[in-house]
Coordinates of C-alpha atoms in Angstrom, one line a residue:
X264 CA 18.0 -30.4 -13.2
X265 CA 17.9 -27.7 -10.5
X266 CA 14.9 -27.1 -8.4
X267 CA 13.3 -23.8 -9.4
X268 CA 14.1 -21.0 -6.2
X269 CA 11.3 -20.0 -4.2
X270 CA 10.6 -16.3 -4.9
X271 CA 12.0 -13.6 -3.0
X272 CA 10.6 -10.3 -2.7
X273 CA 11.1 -6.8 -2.1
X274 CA 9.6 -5.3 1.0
X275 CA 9.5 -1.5 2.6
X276 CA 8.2 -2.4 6.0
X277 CA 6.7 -5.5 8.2
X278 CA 4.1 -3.9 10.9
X279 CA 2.8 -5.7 13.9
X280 CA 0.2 -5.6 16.1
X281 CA -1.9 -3.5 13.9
X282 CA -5.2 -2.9 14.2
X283 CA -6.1 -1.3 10.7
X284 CA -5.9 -3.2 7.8
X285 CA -8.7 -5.6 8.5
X286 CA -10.3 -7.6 11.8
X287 CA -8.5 -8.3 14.5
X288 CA -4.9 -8.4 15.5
X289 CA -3.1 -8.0 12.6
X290 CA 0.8 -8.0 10.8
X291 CA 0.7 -5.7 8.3
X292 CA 3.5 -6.3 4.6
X293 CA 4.1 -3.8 3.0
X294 CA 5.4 -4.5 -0.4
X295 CA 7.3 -2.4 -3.1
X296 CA 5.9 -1.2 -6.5
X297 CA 2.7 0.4 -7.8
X298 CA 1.3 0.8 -11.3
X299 CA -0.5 4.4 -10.1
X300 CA 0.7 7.6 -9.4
X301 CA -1.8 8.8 -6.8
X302 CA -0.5 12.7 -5.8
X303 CA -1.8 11.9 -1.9
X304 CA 0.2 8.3 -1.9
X305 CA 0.7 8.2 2.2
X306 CA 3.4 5.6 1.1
X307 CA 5.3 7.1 -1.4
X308 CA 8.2 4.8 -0.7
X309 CA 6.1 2.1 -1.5
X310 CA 5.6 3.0 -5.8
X311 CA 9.1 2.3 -6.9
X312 CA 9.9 -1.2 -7.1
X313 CA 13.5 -1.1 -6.2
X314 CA 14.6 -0.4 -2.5
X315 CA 15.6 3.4 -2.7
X316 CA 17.2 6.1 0.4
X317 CA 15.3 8.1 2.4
X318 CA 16.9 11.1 3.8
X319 CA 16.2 13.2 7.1
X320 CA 17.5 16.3 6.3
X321 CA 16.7 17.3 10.3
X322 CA 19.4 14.5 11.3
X323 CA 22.4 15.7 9.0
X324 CA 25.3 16.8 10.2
X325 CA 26.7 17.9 6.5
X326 CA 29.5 16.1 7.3
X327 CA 30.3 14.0 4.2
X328 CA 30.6 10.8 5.1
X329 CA 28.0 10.0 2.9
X330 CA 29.3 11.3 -0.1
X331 CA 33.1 10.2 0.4
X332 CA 31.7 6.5 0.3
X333 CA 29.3 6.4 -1.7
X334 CA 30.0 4.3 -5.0
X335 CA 28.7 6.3 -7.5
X336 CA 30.9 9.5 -8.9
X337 CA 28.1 12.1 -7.8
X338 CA 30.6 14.5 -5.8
X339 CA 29.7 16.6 -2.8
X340 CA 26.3 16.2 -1.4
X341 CA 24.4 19.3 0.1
X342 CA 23.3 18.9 3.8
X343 CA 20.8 16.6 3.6
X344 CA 20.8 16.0 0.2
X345 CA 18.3 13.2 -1.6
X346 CA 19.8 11.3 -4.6
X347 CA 17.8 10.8 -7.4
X348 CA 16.2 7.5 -8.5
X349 CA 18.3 7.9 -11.8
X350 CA 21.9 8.3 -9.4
X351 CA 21.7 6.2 -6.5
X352 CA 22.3 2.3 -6.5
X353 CA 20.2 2.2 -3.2
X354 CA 23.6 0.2 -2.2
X355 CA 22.8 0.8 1.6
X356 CA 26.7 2.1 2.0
X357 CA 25.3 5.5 2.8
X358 CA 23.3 4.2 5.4
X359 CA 25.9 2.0 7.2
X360 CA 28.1 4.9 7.3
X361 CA 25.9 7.8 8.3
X362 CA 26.7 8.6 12.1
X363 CA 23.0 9.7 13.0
X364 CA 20.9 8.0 11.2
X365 CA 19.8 10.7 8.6
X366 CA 20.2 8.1 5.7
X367 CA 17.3 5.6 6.0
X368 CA 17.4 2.1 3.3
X369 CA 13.9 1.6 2.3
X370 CA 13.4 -1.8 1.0
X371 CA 14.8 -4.9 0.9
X372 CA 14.8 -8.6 -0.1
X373 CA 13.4 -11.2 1.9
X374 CA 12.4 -15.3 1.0
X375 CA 9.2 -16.5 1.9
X376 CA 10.4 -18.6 4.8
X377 CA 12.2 -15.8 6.2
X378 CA 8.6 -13.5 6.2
X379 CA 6.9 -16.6 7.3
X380 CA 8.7 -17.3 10.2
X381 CA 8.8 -13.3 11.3
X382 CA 4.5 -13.2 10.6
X383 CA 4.3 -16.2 12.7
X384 CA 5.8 -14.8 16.1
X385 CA 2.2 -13.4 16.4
X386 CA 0.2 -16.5 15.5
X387 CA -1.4 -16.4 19.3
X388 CA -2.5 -12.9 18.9
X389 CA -4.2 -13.8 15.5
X390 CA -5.7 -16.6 17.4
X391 CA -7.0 -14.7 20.0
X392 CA -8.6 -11.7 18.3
X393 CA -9.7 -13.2 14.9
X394 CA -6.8 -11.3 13.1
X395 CA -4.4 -12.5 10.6
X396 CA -2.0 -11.1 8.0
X397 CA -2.3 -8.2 5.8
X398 CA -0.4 -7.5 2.2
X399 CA -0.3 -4.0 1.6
X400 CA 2.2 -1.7 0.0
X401 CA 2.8 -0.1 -2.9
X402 CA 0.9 -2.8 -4.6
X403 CA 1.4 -6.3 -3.7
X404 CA -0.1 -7.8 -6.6
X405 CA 2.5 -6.0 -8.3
X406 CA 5.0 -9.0 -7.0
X407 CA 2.6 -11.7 -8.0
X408 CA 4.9 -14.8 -7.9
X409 CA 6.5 -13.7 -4.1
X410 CA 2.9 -12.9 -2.9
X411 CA 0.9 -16.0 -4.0
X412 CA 3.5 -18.2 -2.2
X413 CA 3.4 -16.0 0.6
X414 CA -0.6 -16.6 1.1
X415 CA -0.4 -19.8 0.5
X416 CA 2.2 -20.7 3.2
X417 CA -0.3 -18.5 5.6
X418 CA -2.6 -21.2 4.2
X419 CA -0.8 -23.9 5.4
X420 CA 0.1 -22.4 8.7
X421 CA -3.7 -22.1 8.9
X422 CA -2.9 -17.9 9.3
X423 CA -5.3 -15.8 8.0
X424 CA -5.0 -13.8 5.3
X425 CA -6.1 -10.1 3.6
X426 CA -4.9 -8.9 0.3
X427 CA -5.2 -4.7 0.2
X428 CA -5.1 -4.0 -3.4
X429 CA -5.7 -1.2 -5.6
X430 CA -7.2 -3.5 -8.6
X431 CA -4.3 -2.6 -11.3
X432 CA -3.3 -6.1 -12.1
X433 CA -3.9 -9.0 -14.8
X434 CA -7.4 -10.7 -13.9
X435 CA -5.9 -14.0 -13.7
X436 CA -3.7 -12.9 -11.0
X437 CA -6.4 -10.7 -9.4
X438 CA -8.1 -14.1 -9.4
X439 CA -5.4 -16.2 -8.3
X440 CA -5.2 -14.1 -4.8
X441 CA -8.4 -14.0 -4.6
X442 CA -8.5 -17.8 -4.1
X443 CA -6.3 -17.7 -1.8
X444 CA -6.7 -14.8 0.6
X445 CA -9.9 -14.7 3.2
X446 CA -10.7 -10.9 2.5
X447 CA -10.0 -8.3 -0.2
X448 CA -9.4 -5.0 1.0
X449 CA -10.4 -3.0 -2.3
X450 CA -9.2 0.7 -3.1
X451 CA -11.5 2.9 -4.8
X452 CA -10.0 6.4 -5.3
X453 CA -12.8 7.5 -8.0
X454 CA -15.5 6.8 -9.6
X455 CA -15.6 8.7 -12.7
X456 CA -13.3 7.7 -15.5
X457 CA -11.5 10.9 -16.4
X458 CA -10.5 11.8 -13.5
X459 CA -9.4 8.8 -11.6
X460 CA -7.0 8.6 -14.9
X461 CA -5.9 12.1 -14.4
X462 CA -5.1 11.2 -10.7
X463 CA -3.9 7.6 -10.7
X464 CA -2.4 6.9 -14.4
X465 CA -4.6 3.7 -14.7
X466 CA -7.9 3.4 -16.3
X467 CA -11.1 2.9 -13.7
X468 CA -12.4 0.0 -16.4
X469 CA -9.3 -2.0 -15.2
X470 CA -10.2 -1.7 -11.5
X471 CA -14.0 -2.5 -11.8
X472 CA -13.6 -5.3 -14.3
X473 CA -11.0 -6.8 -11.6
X474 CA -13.6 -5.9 -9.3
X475 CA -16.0 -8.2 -10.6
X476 CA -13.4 -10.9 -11.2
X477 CA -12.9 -11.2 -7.8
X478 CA -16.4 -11.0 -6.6
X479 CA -17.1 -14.0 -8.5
X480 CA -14.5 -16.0 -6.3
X481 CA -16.9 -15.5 -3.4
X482 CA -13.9 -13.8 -1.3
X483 CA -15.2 -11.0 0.9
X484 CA -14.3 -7.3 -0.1
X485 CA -14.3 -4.2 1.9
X486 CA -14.5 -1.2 -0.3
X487 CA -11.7 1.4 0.5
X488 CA -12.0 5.0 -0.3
X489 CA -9.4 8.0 0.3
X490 CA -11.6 11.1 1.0
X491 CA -9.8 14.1 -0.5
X492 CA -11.7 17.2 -0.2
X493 CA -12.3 18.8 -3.7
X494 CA -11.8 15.4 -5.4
X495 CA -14.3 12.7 -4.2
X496 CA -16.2 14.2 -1.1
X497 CA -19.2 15.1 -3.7
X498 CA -22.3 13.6 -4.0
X499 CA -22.2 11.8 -7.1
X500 CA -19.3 10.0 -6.3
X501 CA -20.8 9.0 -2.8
X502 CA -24.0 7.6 -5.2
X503 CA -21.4 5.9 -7.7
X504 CA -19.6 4.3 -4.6
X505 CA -22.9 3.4 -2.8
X506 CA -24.4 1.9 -6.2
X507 CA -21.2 -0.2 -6.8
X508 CA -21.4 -1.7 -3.2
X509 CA -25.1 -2.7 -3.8
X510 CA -24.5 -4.2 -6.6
X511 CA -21.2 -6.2 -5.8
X512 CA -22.6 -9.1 -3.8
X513 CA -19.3 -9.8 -2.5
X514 CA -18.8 -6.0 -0.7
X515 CA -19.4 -6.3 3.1
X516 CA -17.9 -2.9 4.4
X517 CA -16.9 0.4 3.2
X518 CA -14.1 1.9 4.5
X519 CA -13.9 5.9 4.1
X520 CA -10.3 7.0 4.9
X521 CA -9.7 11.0 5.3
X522 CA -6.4 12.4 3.3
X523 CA -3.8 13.2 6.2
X524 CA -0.4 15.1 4.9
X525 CA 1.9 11.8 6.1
X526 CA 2.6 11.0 2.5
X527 CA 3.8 14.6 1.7
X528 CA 7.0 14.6 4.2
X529 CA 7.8 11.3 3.2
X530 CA 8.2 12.4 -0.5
X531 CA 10.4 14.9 0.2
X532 CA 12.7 13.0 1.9
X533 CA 12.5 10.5 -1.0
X534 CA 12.9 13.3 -3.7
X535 CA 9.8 12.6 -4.9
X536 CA 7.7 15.1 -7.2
X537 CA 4.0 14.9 -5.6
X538 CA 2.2 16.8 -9.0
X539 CA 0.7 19.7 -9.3
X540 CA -3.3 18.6 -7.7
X541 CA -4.1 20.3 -4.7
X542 CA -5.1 18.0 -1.7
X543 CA -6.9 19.3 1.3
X544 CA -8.3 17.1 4.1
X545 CA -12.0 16.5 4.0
X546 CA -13.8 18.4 7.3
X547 CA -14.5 15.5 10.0
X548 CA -18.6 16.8 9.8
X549 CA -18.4 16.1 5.8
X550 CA -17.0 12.5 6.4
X551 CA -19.3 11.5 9.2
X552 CA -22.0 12.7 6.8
X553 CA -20.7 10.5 3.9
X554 CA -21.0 7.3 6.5
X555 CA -24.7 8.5 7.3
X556 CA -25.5 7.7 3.4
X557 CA -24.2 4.7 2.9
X558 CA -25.3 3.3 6.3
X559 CA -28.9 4.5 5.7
X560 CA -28.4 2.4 3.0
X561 CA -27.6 -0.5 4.9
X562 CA -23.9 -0.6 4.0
X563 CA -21.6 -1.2 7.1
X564 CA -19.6 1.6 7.1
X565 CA -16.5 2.6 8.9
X566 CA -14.3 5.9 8.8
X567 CA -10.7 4.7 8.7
X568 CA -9.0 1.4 9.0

């Protein structure tokens, strides 16, 4: 009988020396795949599972080389045109072939070994500052098999580890990575149940009962928020977040993050419909405010990161 494969996985972007994402010194992973549709994603080319093309319509040249090789019967391609997710094979043959770069591959495979080996040119720098590995994404828990293996060869490479989720997973892998990860970096993008399900597509019962699951591991969990003016700046949601870190014994930190507009760009050069919910960054005074709470109430609390 054959031995069973190691699992591969699927991944958008590997960023070193960070120093978001947890303490320290950090590589960030960024995997492929989300269950949610947040309109204010700032990875947008992280929610489809499959790698896809990303196309700088600044770059093009409206030559054509793109179309004439491109597998696919789709005929001529407007300057700077985006192929849809229902079109494109995400093949890469556009890329290869486009002479300035317009054409970008987002995503690919890689084996655990081979991530391994690339987190581990930084192992002194972890050393040094306290810092370690991130999983981001999309949603890495959404690749469970090709994540668990990946924190448990940090494990054995004594690297540490943090898992950024966004708690949209079955408990007993929410559990799984909890036991084997040093720190849970936890999103929170609302607190009342109709309208994180409008936003996100994924019931808020899911995230908190995952939540809890996790805090019952005994791994620490920083609290993440996305402060998007008009949605969660108000004060009801800053007493529902404040409550739920109280009451989670596990929560160390809050992290408040302030909406930028990165996402937005990025989806158009994917082709990607944002919705129809208007987003507006929260003023800097209304943030800083926000923190104030939740300190007074003896909640380390950071804005960004």
């Amino acid at each position: 009988m054959k031995a069973a494969q190691p699992p591969s996985g699927t991944v958008f972007h590997v960023q070193r020396a960070s120093f978001h994402d947890g303490p320290g010194i950090r590589t960030t992973v960024f995997l492929k795949g989300c269950p949610l549709h947040c309109p204010w994603c700032h990875n947008p080319e992280g929610i489809a599972a499959r790698p896809q093309v990303m196309v700088n319509p600044q770059r093009c040249l409206g030559c054509g080389t793109c179309a004439a090789i491109c597998p696919r019967p789709l005929g001529p391609l407007a300057s700077g045109a985006v192929i849809g997710e229902e079109g494109c094979l995400a093949c890469g043959a556009c890329f290869e072939a486009c002479p300035t770069t317009a054409r970008q591959l987002v995503g690919r495979r890689w084996g655990v070994d081979e991530l391994v080996e690339e987190l581990l040119k930084d192992r002194t720098a972890y050393e040094i500052s306290g810092g370690g590995v991130t999983f981001s994404g999309g949603e890495p828990l959404a690749q469970p098999a090709f994540l668990l293996a990946c924190l448990e060869a940090c494990q054995r490479e004594g690297v540490a580890s943090a898992v950024d989720t966004c708690g949209v997973a079955p408990t007993e892998v929410v559990v799984a990575v909890a036991r084997r990860t040093q720190l849970l970096l936890w999103d929170i993008k609302h607190l009342d149940a109709t309208r994180h399900l409008e936003a996100t597509g994924a019931p808020l019962a899911t995230v908190l009962d995952n939540l809890q699951a996790a805090a019952a591991v005994g791994v620490p969990i920083w609290l993440r928020m996305p402060v998007i003016a008009g949605y969660n700046d108000d004060h009801a949601t800053l007493e529902a977040l404040r409550h739920l870190a109280i009451s989670v014994n596990s929560v160390t930190r809050i992290a408040l993050l302030p909406y930028h507009r990165t996402g937005t760009a990025k989806a158009a050069r994917l082709g990607v419909e944002r919705g129809e919910m208007p987003l507006a960054a929260p003023a800097r005074e209304q943030v800083e405010a926000m923190a104030a709470v939740l300190r007074a109430a003896g909640i380390e609390t950071t804005i960004g990161g």
